Amino acid sequence: AQKVTQAQTEISVVEKEDVTLDCVYETRDTTYYLFWYKQPPSGELVFLIRRNSFDEQNEISGRYSWNFQKSTSSFNFTITASQVVDSAVYFCALKRGANNLFFGTGTRLTVIP
Amino acid sequence: EAGVAQSPRYKIIEKRQSVAFWCNPISGHATLYWYQQILGQGPKLLIQFQNNGVVDDSQLPKDRFSAERLKGVDSTLKIQPAKLEDSAVYLCASSSLVRDTQYFGPGTRLTVL
C-alpha cells in the first residue's frame, strides 16, 4: 500500500515570508521516487523536483528548497521570501518502481501582497 | 521544446452525452498518461500507454470511458455516456523512456450538467 499525506489543506502567508509545505509518505518499497508539482490557477501541473529514495541530500533551487528525511518519511518543501506568483496548489507525489504517480491531496498556498 | 498540448480547454455537456478529449505529448515521449482530477483532489491515473500499447488501465471505468493512441503519438480519451460525477479536469502527461518524469498539459475542464 502507498499513501501520501499533505496535512495542510490551505496556507496563507504575507509576501516575503518563508513557508514550508509538509509531505509525509508511506511505502514498503526500498526504491521509490518523490516529486513536487505546482498547479497555478491556469491548471497545468508544473514539475518542480524529483528525488529518489537513495538520495537524501537536501536540494536548493533559487528560493525553493527541499528536505528529504527517510527516518520520518517526509519530503518537505520550503519557499523562501514568498512572492505572489507562488500562489498555487502544490502536490507531493510518490512513484514506486514502474508504478505510476500517486498524488497527495495538495496544499493551497496563498501569498498575500 | 513544445509542451504537452490538449484540447479543448473547456467543455460543457449534458449528462448522457458523449465527449472526446485530445492530447499531443512532448515530441519523442513514448509514454502517455491520462489523469482525472476532481475538484479538491490530486490527479488519479486513468490509463497509461507506452507507444500504442496499454500499460495500465486498471482505474479506467471501461463501461463508459475509452482511450486510444493508434499511431503511438497523440491520444484521444472518450466518455460515453457522461455522468454528473465525471465533472473534473482531465490531464494528459507524457514521459520519456530514459527518464520517467511526467510532464503535464494544461488539462480539459469538463462540466456535466
PDB file of N, CA, C and O in Angstrom, chain A residues 24-102:
ATOM      1  N   VAL A  24       4.193  13.797   3.948  1.00  0.00           N
ATOM      2  CA  VAL A  24       4.561  12.551   4.611  1.00  0.00           C
ATOM      3  C   VAL A  24       4.061  11.406   3.747  1.00  0.00           C
ATOM      4  O   VAL A  24       2.931  11.436   3.264  1.00  0.00           O
ATOM      5  N   TYR A  25       4.905  10.420   3.535  1.00  0.00           N
ATOM      6  CA  TYR A  25       4.530   9.328   2.637  1.00  0.00           C
ATOM      7  C   TYR A  25       4.660   7.984   3.342  1.00  0.00           C
ATOM      8  O   TYR A  25       5.349   7.865   4.360  1.00  0.00           O
ATOM      9  N   GLU A  26       3.992   6.995   2.794  1.00  0.00           N
ATOM     10  CA  GLU A  26       4.085   5.625   3.286  1.00  0.00           C
ATOM     11  C   GLU A  26       4.314   4.701   2.107  1.00  0.00           C
ATOM     12  O   GLU A  26       3.598   4.752   1.118  1.00  0.00           O
ATOM     13  N   THR A  27       5.310   3.838   2.234  1.00  0.00           N
ATOM     14  CA  THR A  27       5.544   2.793   1.252  1.00  0.00           C
ATOM     15  C   THR A  27       6.427   1.736   1.873  1.00  0.00           C
ATOM     16  O   THR A  27       7.243   2.042   2.735  1.00  0.00           O
ATOM     17  N   ARG A  28       6.264   0.497   1.435  1.00  0.00           N
ATOM     18  CA  ARG A  28       7.104  -0.588   1.924  1.00  0.00           C
ATOM     19  C   ARG A  28       8.293  -0.826   1.004  1.00  0.00           C
ATOM     20  O   ARG A  28       9.175  -1.626   1.317  1.00  0.00           O
ATOM     21  N   ASP A  29       8.296  -0.152  -0.129  1.00  0.00           N
ATOM     22  CA  ASP A  29       9.387  -0.338  -1.087  1.00  0.00           C
ATOM     23  C   ASP A  29      10.654   0.358  -0.597  1.00  0.00           C
ATOM     24  O   ASP A  29      10.584   1.370   0.097  1.00  0.00           O
ATOM     25  N   THR A  30      11.789  -0.198  -0.980  1.00  0.00           N
ATOM     26  CA  THR A  30      13.066   0.447  -0.652  1.00  0.00           C
ATOM     27  C   THR A  30      13.488   1.396  -1.759  1.00  0.00           C
ATOM     28  O   THR A  30      14.268   2.313  -1.532  1.00  0.00           O
ATOM     29  N   THR A  31      12.981   1.167  -2.953  1.00  0.00           N
ATOM     30  CA  THR A  31      13.277   2.047  -4.082  1.00  0.00           C
ATOM     31  C   THR A  31      11.999   2.765  -4.487  1.00  0.00           C
ATOM     32  O   THR A  31      11.009   2.131  -4.836  1.00  0.00           O
ATOM     33  N   TYR A  32      12.044   4.068  -4.443  1.00  0.00           N
ATOM     34  CA  TYR A  32      10.878   4.867  -4.813  1.00  0.00           C
ATOM     35  C   TYR A  32      11.352   6.268  -5.162  1.00  0.00           C
ATOM     36  O   TYR A  32      12.517   6.622  -4.954  1.00  0.00           O
ATOM     37  N   TYR A  33      10.436   7.046  -5.699  1.00  0.00           N
ATOM     38  CA  TYR A  33      10.744   8.414  -6.107  1.00  0.00           C
ATOM     39  C   TYR A  33       9.687   9.347  -5.538  1.00  0.00           C
ATOM     40  O   TYR A  33       8.512   8.992  -5.451  1.00  0.00           O
ATOM     41  N   LEU A  34      10.123  10.525  -5.192  1.00  0.00           N
ATOM     42  CA  LEU A  34       9.225  11.545  -4.666  1.00  0.00           C
ATOM     43  C   LEU A  34       9.284  12.772  -5.561  1.00  0.00           C
ATOM     44  O   LEU A  34      10.342  13.118  -6.089  1.00  0.00           O
ATOM     45  N   PHE A  35       8.139  13.408  -5.709  1.00  0.00           N
ATOM     46  CA  PHE A  35       8.028  14.551  -6.607  1.00  0.00           C
ATOM     47  C   PHE A  35       7.240  15.675  -5.929  1.00  0.00           C
ATOM     48  O   PHE A  35       6.411  15.431  -5.042  1.00  0.00           O
ATOM     49  N   TRP A  36       7.512  16.886  -6.378  1.00  0.00           N
ATOM     50  CA  TRP A  36       6.649  18.023  -6.086  1.00  0.00           C
ATOM     51  C   TRP A  36       6.239  18.651  -7.408  1.00  0.00           C
ATOM     52  O   TRP A  36       7.082  18.825  -8.313  1.00  0.00           O
ATOM     53  N   TYR A  37       4.938  18.976  -7.489  1.00  0.00           N
ATOM     54  CA  TYR A  37       4.391  19.681  -8.636  1.00  0.00           C
ATOM     55  C   TYR A  37       3.654  20.913  -8.139  1.00  0.00           C
ATOM     56  O   TYR A  37       3.059  20.914  -7.059  1.00  0.00           O
ATOM     57  N   LYS A  38       3.647  21.947  -8.978  1.00  0.00           N
ATOM     58  CA  LYS A  38       2.909  23.179  -8.700  1.00  0.00           C
ATOM     59  C   LYS A  38       1.758  23.280  -9.691  1.00  0.00           C
ATOM     60  O   LYS A  38       1.944  23.050 -10.891  1.00  0.00           O
ATOM     61  N   GLN A  39       0.568  23.624  -9.194  1.00  0.00           N
ATOM     62  CA  GLN A  39      -0.577  23.801 -10.069  1.00  0.00           C
ATOM     63  C   GLN A  39      -1.127  25.215  -9.887  1.00  0.00           C
ATOM     64  O   GLN A  39      -1.905  25.488  -8.974  1.00  0.00           O
ATOM     65  N   PRO A  40      -0.714  26.145 -10.751  1.00  0.00           N
ATOM     66  CA  PRO A  40      -1.227  27.516 -10.670  1.00  0.00           C
ATOM     67  C   PRO A  40      -2.670  27.560 -11.135  1.00  0.00           C
ATOM     68  O   PRO A  40      -3.203  26.550 -11.614  1.00  0.00           O
ATOM     69  N   PRO A  41      -3.317  28.713 -11.003  1.00  0.00           N
ATOM     70  CA  PRO A  41      -4.727  28.823 -11.407  1.00  0.00           C
ATOM     71  C   PRO A  41      -4.994  28.411 -12.856  1.00  0.00           C
ATOM     72  O   PRO A  41      -6.114  28.012 -13.180  1.00  0.00           O
ATOM     73  N   SER A  42      -4.003  28.480 -13.706  1.00  0.00           N
ATOM     74  CA  SER A  42      -4.198  28.073 -15.103  1.00  0.00           C
ATOM     75  C   SER A  42      -4.476  26.577 -15.228  1.00  0.00           C
ATOM     76  O   SER A  42      -5.003  26.128 -16.250  1.00  0.00           O
ATOM     77  N   GLY A  43      -4.111  25.803 -14.217  1.00  0.00           N
ATOM     78  CA  GLY A  43      -4.471  24.387 -14.184  1.00  0.00           C
ATOM     79  C   GLY A  43      -3.377  23.408 -14.553  1.00  0.00           C
ATOM     80  O   GLY A  43      -3.485  22.223 -14.249  1.00  0.00           O
ATOM     81  N   GLU A  44      -2.333  23.869 -15.208  1.00  0.00           N
ATOM     82  CA  GLU A  44      -1.290  22.946 -15.635  1.00  0.00           C
ATOM     83  C   GLU A  44      -0.417  22.545 -14.450  1.00  0.00           C
ATOM     84  O   GLU A  44      -0.025  23.371 -13.645  1.00  0.00           O
ATOM     85  N   LEU A  45      -0.085  21.291 -14.344  1.00  0.00           N
ATOM     86  CA  LEU A  45       0.825  20.816 -13.293  1.00  0.00           C
ATOM     87  C   LEU A  45       2.261  21.038 -13.754  1.00  0.00           C
ATOM     88  O   LEU A  45       2.671  20.521 -14.790  1.00  0.00           O
ATOM     89  N   VAL A  46       2.999  21.798 -12.975  1.00  0.00           N
ATOM     90  CA  VAL A  46       4.376  22.134 -13.329  1.00  0.00           C
ATOM     91  C   VAL A  46       5.324  21.329 -12.456  1.00  0.00           C
ATOM     92  O   VAL A  46       5.260  21.397 -11.224  1.00  0.00           O
ATOM     93  N   PHE A  47       6.208  20.572 -13.092  1.00  0.00           N
ATOM     94  CA  PHE A  47       7.172  19.759 -12.376  1.00  0.00           C
ATOM     95  C   PHE A  47       8.196  20.655 -11.665  1.00  0.00           C
ATOM     96  O   PHE A  47       8.741  21.589 -12.246  1.00  0.00           O
ATOM     97  N   LEU A  48       8.446  20.362 -10.386  1.00  0.00           N
ATOM     98  CA  LEU A  48       9.426  21.133  -9.613  1.00  0.00           C
ATOM     99  C   LEU A  48      10.669  20.320  -9.296  1.00  0.00           C
ATOM    100  O   LEU A  48      11.788  20.796  -9.473  1.00  0.00           O
ATOM    101  N   ILE A  49      10.479  19.097  -8.774  1.00  0.00           N
ATOM    102  CA  ILE A  49      11.631  18.316  -8.356  1.00  0.00           C
ATOM    103  C   ILE A  49      11.291  16.836  -8.315  1.00  0.00           C
ATOM    104  O   ILE A  49      10.144  16.445  -8.107  1.00  0.00           O
ATOM    105  N   ARG A  50      12.320  16.030  -8.535  1.00  0.00           N
ATOM    106  CA  ARG A  50      12.236  14.579  -8.406  1.00  0.00           C
ATOM    107  C   ARG A  50      13.380  14.145  -7.516  1.00  0.00           C
ATOM    108  O   ARG A  50      14.512  14.613  -7.669  1.00  0.00           O
ATOM    109  N   ARG A  51      13.114  13.238  -6.578  1.00  0.00           N
ATOM    110  CA  ARG A  51      14.153  12.758  -5.676  1.00  0.00           C
ATOM    111  C   ARG A  51      13.991  11.256  -5.535  1.00  0.00           C
ATOM    112  O   ARG A  51      12.893  10.787  -5.308  1.00  0.00           O
ATOM    113  N   ASN A  52      15.101  10.506  -5.657  1.00  0.00           N
ATOM    114  CA  ASN A  52      14.992   9.060  -5.456  1.00  0.00           C
ATOM    115  C   ASN A  52      15.310   8.706  -4.010  1.00  0.00           C
ATOM    116  O   ASN A  52      15.935   9.490  -3.284  1.00  0.00           O
ATOM    117  N   SER A  53      14.891   7.533  -3.605  1.00  0.00           N
ATOM    118  CA  SER A  53      14.948   7.143  -2.197  1.00  0.00           C
ATOM    119  C   SER A  53      16.360   6.952  -1.666  1.00  0.00           C
ATOM    120  O   SER A  53      16.562   6.879  -0.448  1.00  0.00           O
ATOM    121  N   PHE A  54      17.332   6.876  -2.560  1.00  0.00           N
ATOM    122  CA  PHE A  54      18.709   6.675  -2.105  1.00  0.00           C
ATOM    123  C   PHE A  54      19.476   7.986  -1.986  1.00  0.00           C
ATOM    124  O   PHE A  54      20.645   7.995  -1.610  1.00  0.00           O
ATOM    125  N   ASP A  55      18.826   9.074  -2.302  1.00  0.00           N
ATOM    126  CA  ASP A  55      19.488  10.364  -2.288  1.00  0.00           C
ATOM    127  C   ASP A  55      18.816  11.275  -1.275  1.00  0.00           C
ATOM    128  O   ASP A  55      17.793  11.890  -1.563  1.00  0.00           O
ATOM    129  N   GLU A  56      19.393  11.336  -0.084  1.00  0.00           N
ATOM    130  CA  GLU A  56      18.794  12.139   0.973  1.00  0.00           C
ATOM    131  C   GLU A  56      19.380  13.536   1.069  1.00  0.00           C
ATOM    132  O   GLU A  56      19.100  14.272   2.001  1.00  0.00           O
ATOM    133  N   GLN A  57      20.172  13.905   0.090  1.00  0.00           N
ATOM    134  CA  GLN A  57      20.722  15.261   0.109  1.00  0.00           C
ATOM    135  C   GLN A  57      19.604  16.274  -0.067  1.00  0.00           C
ATOM    136  O   GLN A  57      18.730  16.113  -0.906  1.00  0.00           O
ATOM    137  N   ASN A  58      19.661  17.309   0.725  1.00  0.00           N
ATOM    138  CA  ASN A  58      18.717  18.395   0.530  1.00  0.00           C
ATOM    139  C   ASN A  58      19.081  19.154  -0.736  1.00  0.00           C
ATOM    140  O   ASN A  58      20.239  19.141  -1.169  1.00  0.00           O
ATOM    141  N   GLU A  59      18.094  19.773  -1.321  1.00  0.00           N
ATOM    142  CA  GLU A  59      18.347  20.485  -2.573  1.00  0.00           C
ATOM    143  C   GLU A  59      17.790  21.891  -2.493  1.00  0.00           C
ATOM    144  O   GLU A  59      16.746  22.127  -1.899  1.00  0.00           O
ATOM    145  N   ILE A  60      18.534  22.801  -3.095  1.00  0.00           N
ATOM    146  CA  ILE A  60      18.119  24.204  -3.146  1.00  0.00           C
ATOM    147  C   ILE A  60      18.127  24.643  -4.601  1.00  0.00           C
ATOM    148  O   ILE A  60      19.071  24.378  -5.338  1.00  0.00           O
ATOM    149  N   SER A  61      17.037  25.301  -4.988  1.00  0.00           N
ATOM    150  CA  SER A  61      16.956  25.864  -6.332  1.00  0.00           C
ATOM    151  C   SER A  61      16.351  27.251  -6.204  1.00  0.00           C
ATOM    152  O   SER A  61      15.136  27.407  -6.070  1.00  0.00           O
ATOM    153  N   GLY A  62      17.197  28.259  -6.210  1.00  0.00           N
ATOM    154  CA  GLY A  62      16.715  29.621  -6.042  1.00  0.00           C
ATOM    155  C   GLY A  62      16.048  29.802  -4.693  1.00  0.00           C
ATOM    156  O   GLY A  62      16.663  29.555  -3.650  1.00  0.00           O
ATOM    157  N   ARG A  63      14.768  30.176  -4.708  1.00  0.00           N
ATOM    158  CA  ARG A  63      14.051  30.391  -3.445  1.00  0.00           C
ATOM    159  C   ARG A  63      13.432  29.105  -2.923  1.00  0.00           C
ATOM    160  O   ARG A  63      12.814  29.106  -1.847  1.00  0.00           O
ATOM    161  N   TYR A  64      13.551  28.028  -3.676  1.00  0.00           N
ATOM    162  CA  TYR A  64      12.951  26.749  -3.300  1.00  0.00           C
ATOM    163  C   TYR A  64      13.997  25.830  -2.666  1.00  0.00           C
ATOM    164  O   TYR A  64      15.135  25.771  -3.127  1.00  0.00           O
ATOM    165  N   SER A  65      13.587  25.103  -1.641  1.00  0.00           N
ATOM    166  CA  SER A  65      14.461  24.085  -1.073  1.00  0.00           C
ATOM    167  C   SER A  65      13.613  22.906  -0.616  1.00  0.00           C
ATOM    168  O   SER A  65      12.431  23.061  -0.291  1.00  0.00           O
ATOM    169  N   TRP A  66      14.236  21.736  -0.619  1.00  0.00           N
ATOM    170  CA  TRP A  66      13.532  20.520  -0.260  1.00  0.00           C
ATOM    171  C   TRP A  66      14.326  19.756   0.784  1.00  0.00           C
ATOM    172  O   TRP A  66      15.561  19.635   0.683  1.00  0.00           O
ATOM    173  N   ASN A  67      13.632  19.244   1.787  1.00  0.00           N
ATOM    174  CA  ASN A  67      14.239  18.487   2.871  1.00  0.00           C
ATOM    175  C   ASN A  67      13.656  17.085   2.872  1.00  0.00           C
ATOM    176  O   ASN A  67      12.475  16.896   3.165  1.00  0.00           O
ATOM    177  N   PHE A  68      14.495  16.101   2.524  1.00  0.00           N
ATOM    178  CA  PHE A  68      14.065  14.707   2.435  1.00  0.00           C
ATOM    179  C   PHE A  68      14.636  13.962   3.627  1.00  0.00           C
ATOM    180  O   PHE A  68      15.864  13.924   3.806  1.00  0.00           O
ATOM    181  N   GLN A  69      13.766  13.381   4.457  1.00  0.00           N
ATOM    182  CA  GLN A  69      14.216  12.620   5.619  1.00  0.00           C
ATOM    183  C   GLN A  69      13.532  11.255   5.613  1.00  0.00           C
ATOM    184  O   GLN A  69      12.334  11.156   5.930  1.00  0.00           O
ATOM    185  N   LYS A  70      14.292  10.218   5.284  1.00  0.00           N
ATOM    186  CA  LYS A  70      13.731   8.872   5.253  1.00  0.00           C
ATOM    187  C   LYS A  70      13.317   8.413   6.640  1.00  0.00           C
ATOM    188  O   LYS A  70      12.368   7.652   6.792  1.00  0.00           O
ATOM    189  N   SER A  71      14.019   8.874   7.667  1.00  0.00           N
ATOM    190  CA  SER A  71      13.726   8.426   9.027  1.00  0.00           C
ATOM    191  C   SER A  71      12.320   8.798   9.460  1.00  0.00           C
ATOM    192  O   SER A  71      11.697   8.097  10.268  1.00  0.00           O
ATOM    193  N   THR A  72      11.814   9.908   8.930  1.00  0.00           N
ATOM    194  CA  THR A  72      10.455  10.344   9.274  1.00  0.00           C
ATOM    195  C   THR A  72       9.518  10.244   8.075  1.00  0.00           C
ATOM    196  O   THR A  72       8.381  10.713   8.134  1.00  0.00           O
ATOM    197  N   SER A  73       9.996   9.667   6.960  1.00  0.00           N
ATOM    198  CA  SER A  73       9.194   9.528   5.736  1.00  0.00           C
ATOM    199  C   SER A  73       8.591  10.868   5.328  1.00  0.00           C
ATOM    200  O   SER A  73       7.382  10.981   5.043  1.00  0.00           O
ATOM    201  N   SER A  74       9.431  11.874   5.301  1.00  0.00           N
ATOM    202  CA  SER A  74       8.940  13.201   4.956  1.00  0.00           C
ATOM    203  C   SER A  74       9.759  13.814   3.819  1.00  0.00           C
ATOM    204  O   SER A  74      10.960  13.525   3.680  1.00  0.00           O
ATOM    205  N   PHE A  75       9.096  14.622   3.038  1.00  0.00           N
ATOM    206  CA  PHE A  75       9.749  15.306   1.924  1.00  0.00           C
ATOM    207  C   PHE A  75       9.136  16.698   1.860  1.00  0.00           C
ATOM    208  O   PHE A  75       8.243  16.976   1.077  1.00  0.00           O
ATOM    209  N   ASN A  76       9.654  17.599   2.702  1.00  0.00           N
ATOM    210  CA  ASN A  76       9.057  18.912   2.862  1.00  0.00           C
ATOM    211  C   ASN A  76       9.657  19.929   1.899  1.00  0.00           C
ATOM    212  O   ASN A  76      10.821  19.845   1.513  1.00  0.00           O
ATOM    213  N   PHE A  77       8.863  20.919   1.578  1.00  0.00           N
ATOM    214  CA  PHE A  77       9.196  21.913   0.553  1.00  0.00           C
ATOM    215  C   PHE A  77       9.097  23.301   1.180  1.00  0.00           C
ATOM    216  O   PHE A  77       8.064  23.641   1.748  1.00  0.00           O
ATOM    217  N   THR A  78      10.186  24.066   1.102  1.00  0.00           N
ATOM    218  CA  THR A  78      10.215  25.410   1.672  1.00  0.00           C
ATOM    219  C   THR A  78      10.404  26.456   0.578  1.00  0.00           C
ATOM    220  O   THR A  78      11.271  26.305  -0.281  1.00  0.00           O
ATOM    221  N   ILE A  79       9.572  27.471   0.633  1.00  0.00           N
ATOM    222  CA  ILE A  79       9.730  28.629  -0.246  1.00  0.00           C
ATOM    223  C   ILE A  79      10.217  29.783   0.624  1.00  0.00           C
ATOM    224  O   ILE A  79       9.566  30.147   1.615  1.00  0.00           O
ATOM    225  N   THR A  80      11.337  30.340   0.258  1.00  0.00           N
ATOM    226  CA  THR A  80      11.927  31.460   0.995  1.00  0.00           C
ATOM    227  C   THR A  80      11.514  32.773   0.328  1.00  0.00           C
ATOM    228  O   THR A  80      11.461  32.860  -0.895  1.00  0.00           O
ATOM    229  N   ALA A  81      11.206  33.754   1.157  1.00  0.00           N
ATOM    230  CA  ALA A  81      10.822  35.080   0.632  1.00  0.00           C
ATOM    231  C   ALA A  81       9.717  34.936  -0.414  1.00  0.00           C
ATOM    232  O   ALA A  81       9.888  35.278  -1.584  1.00  0.00           O
ATOM    233  N   SER A  82       8.580  34.431   0.026  1.00  0.00           N
ATOM    234  CA  SER A  82       7.480  34.107  -0.885  1.00  0.00           C
ATOM    235  C   SER A  82       7.050  35.327  -1.699  1.00  0.00           C
ATOM    236  O   SER A  82       7.176  36.477  -1.265  1.00  0.00           O
ATOM    237  N   GLN A  83       6.539  35.025  -2.894  1.00  0.00           N
ATOM    238  CA  GLN A  83       6.043  36.065  -3.791  1.00  0.00           C
ATOM    239  C   GLN A  83       4.616  35.718  -4.206  1.00  0.00           C
ATOM    240  O   GLN A  83       4.209  34.555  -4.145  1.00  0.00           O
ATOM    241  N   VAL A  84       3.895  36.712  -4.689  1.00  0.00           N
ATOM    242  CA  VAL A  84       2.504  36.498  -5.097  1.00  0.00           C
ATOM    243  C   VAL A  84       2.419  35.412  -6.170  1.00  0.00           C
ATOM    244  O   VAL A  84       1.486  34.612  -6.197  1.00  0.00           O
ATOM    245  N   VAL A  85       3.424  35.335  -7.035  1.00  0.00           N
ATOM    246  CA  VAL A  85       3.414  34.332  -8.112  1.00  0.00           C
ATOM    247  C   VAL A  85       3.558  32.904  -7.589  1.00  0.00           C
ATOM    248  O   VAL A  85       3.357  31.944  -8.338  1.00  0.00           O
ATOM    249  N   ASP A  86       3.898  32.778  -6.312  1.00  0.00           N
ATOM    250  CA  ASP A  86       3.984  31.435  -5.725  1.00  0.00           C
ATOM    251  C   ASP A  86       2.604  30.890  -5.354  1.00  0.00           C
ATOM    252  O   ASP A  86       2.471  29.716  -5.000  1.00  0.00           O
ATOM    253  N   SER A  87       1.588  31.731  -5.411  1.00  0.00           N
ATOM    254  CA  SER A  87       0.230  31.286  -5.079  1.00  0.00           C
ATOM    255  C   SER A  87      -0.201  30.195  -6.050  1.00  0.00           C
ATOM    256  O   SER A  87      -0.226  30.398  -7.271  1.00  0.00           O
ATOM    257  N   ALA A  88      -0.533  29.046  -5.502  1.00  0.00           N
ATOM    258  CA  ALA A  88      -0.876  27.880  -6.318  1.00  0.00           C
ATOM    259  C   ALA A  88      -1.246  26.738  -5.386  1.00  0.00           C
ATOM    260  O   ALA A  88      -1.160  26.862  -4.163  1.00  0.00           O
ATOM    261  N   VAL A  89      -1.647  25.615  -5.989  1.00  0.00           N
ATOM    262  CA  VAL A  89      -1.798  24.378  -5.226  1.00  0.00           C
ATOM    263  C   VAL A  89      -0.550  23.539  -5.479  1.00  0.00           C
ATOM    264  O   VAL A  89      -0.140  23.374  -6.639  1.00  0.00           O
ATOM    265  N   TYR A  90       0.043  23.037  -4.422  1.00  0.00           N
ATOM    266  CA  TYR A  90       1.265  22.255  -4.531  1.00  0.00           C
ATOM    267  C   TYR A  90       0.968  20.806  -4.167  1.00  0.00           C
ATOM    268  O   TYR A  90       0.364  20.523  -3.128  1.00  0.00           O
ATOM    269  N   PHE A  91       1.406  19.898  -5.047  1.00  0.00           N
ATOM    270  CA  PHE A  91       1.168  18.477  -4.839  1.00  0.00           C
ATOM    271  C   PHE A  91       2.485  17.745  -4.628  1.00  0.00           C
ATOM    272  O   PHE A  91       3.454  17.948  -5.368  1.00  0.00           O
ATOM    273  N   CYS A  92       2.476  16.870  -3.649  1.00  0.00           N
ATOM    274  CA  CYS A  92       3.550  15.922  -3.430  1.00  0.00           C
ATOM    275  C   CYS A  92       3.092  14.593  -4.020  1.00  0.00           C
ATOM    276  O   CYS A  92       1.896  14.254  -3.960  1.00  0.00           O
ATOM    277  N   ALA A  93       4.002  13.836  -4.632  1.00  0.00           N
ATOM    278  CA  ALA A  93       3.615  12.575  -5.261  1.00  0.00           C
ATOM    279  C   ALA A  93       4.695  11.530  -5.051  1.00  0.00           C
ATOM    280  O   ALA A  93       5.877  11.842  -4.909  1.00  0.00           O
ATOM    281  N   LEU A  94       4.260  10.265  -5.045  1.00  0.00           N
ATOM    282  CA  LEU A  94       5.140   9.119  -4.812  1.00  0.00           C
ATOM    283  C   LEU A  94       5.054   8.183  -6.015  1.00  0.00           C
ATOM    284  O   LEU A  94       3.971   7.938  -6.548  1.00  0.00           O
ATOM    285  N   LYS A  95       6.194   7.659  -6.422  1.00  0.00           N
ATOM    286  CA  LYS A  95       6.227   6.677  -7.505  1.00  0.00           C
ATOM    287  C   LYS A  95       7.048   5.489  -7.039  1.00  0.00           C
ATOM    288  O   LYS A  95       8.192   5.655  -6.620  1.00  0.00           O
ATOM    289  N   ARG A  96       6.450   4.321  -7.089  1.00  0.00           N
ATOM    290  CA  ARG A  96       7.136   3.103  -6.672  1.00  0.00           C
ATOM    291  C   ARG A  96       7.508   2.293  -7.914  1.00  0.00           C
ATOM    292  O   ARG A  96       6.638   1.856  -8.646  1.00  0.00           O
ATOM    293  N   GLY A  97       8.795   2.144  -8.142  1.00  0.00           N
ATOM    294  CA  GLY A  97       9.258   1.339  -9.257  1.00  0.00           C
ATOM    295  C   GLY A  97       8.631   1.769 -10.566  1.00  0.00           C
ATOM    296  O   GLY A  97       8.651   2.934 -10.927  1.00  0.00           O
ATOM    297  N   ALA A  98       8.029   0.806 -11.265  1.00  0.00           N
ATOM    298  CA  ALA A  98       7.410   1.093 -12.559  1.00  0.00           C
ATOM    299  C   ALA A  98       5.977   1.590 -12.401  1.00  0.00           C
ATOM    300  O   ALA A  98       5.325   1.904 -13.397  1.00  0.00           O
ATOM    301  N   ASN A  99       5.498   1.639 -11.177  1.00  0.00           N
ATOM    302  CA  ASN A  99       4.127   2.100 -10.962  1.00  0.00           C
ATOM    303  C   ASN A  99       4.017   3.591 -11.201  1.00  0.00           C
ATOM    304  O   ASN A  99       5.004   4.314 -11.257  1.00  0.00           O
ATOM    305  N   ASN A 100       2.780   4.017 -11.315  1.00  0.00           N
ATOM    306  CA  ASN A 100       2.569   5.416 -11.641  1.00  0.00           C
ATOM    307  C   ASN A 100       2.555   6.329 -10.434  1.00  0.00           C
ATOM    308  O   ASN A 100       2.617   5.886  -9.298  1.00  0.00           O
ATOM    309  N   LEU A 101       2.466   7.605 -10.708  1.00  0.00           N
ATOM    310  CA  LEU A 101       2.457   8.608  -9.653  1.00  0.00           C
ATOM    311  C   LEU A 101       1.211   8.477  -8.795  1.00  0.00           C
ATOM    312  O   LEU A 101       0.106   8.323  -9.303  1.00  0.00           O
ATOM    313  N   PHE A 102       1.430   8.564  -7.473  1.00  0.00           N
ATOM    314  CA  PHE A 102       0.323   8.601  -6.525  1.00  0.00           C
ATOM    315  C   PHE A 102       0.413   9.946  -5.828  1.00  0.00           C
ATOM    316  O   PHE A 102       1.372  10.220  -5.118  1.00  0.00           O
TER     317      PHE A 102
END
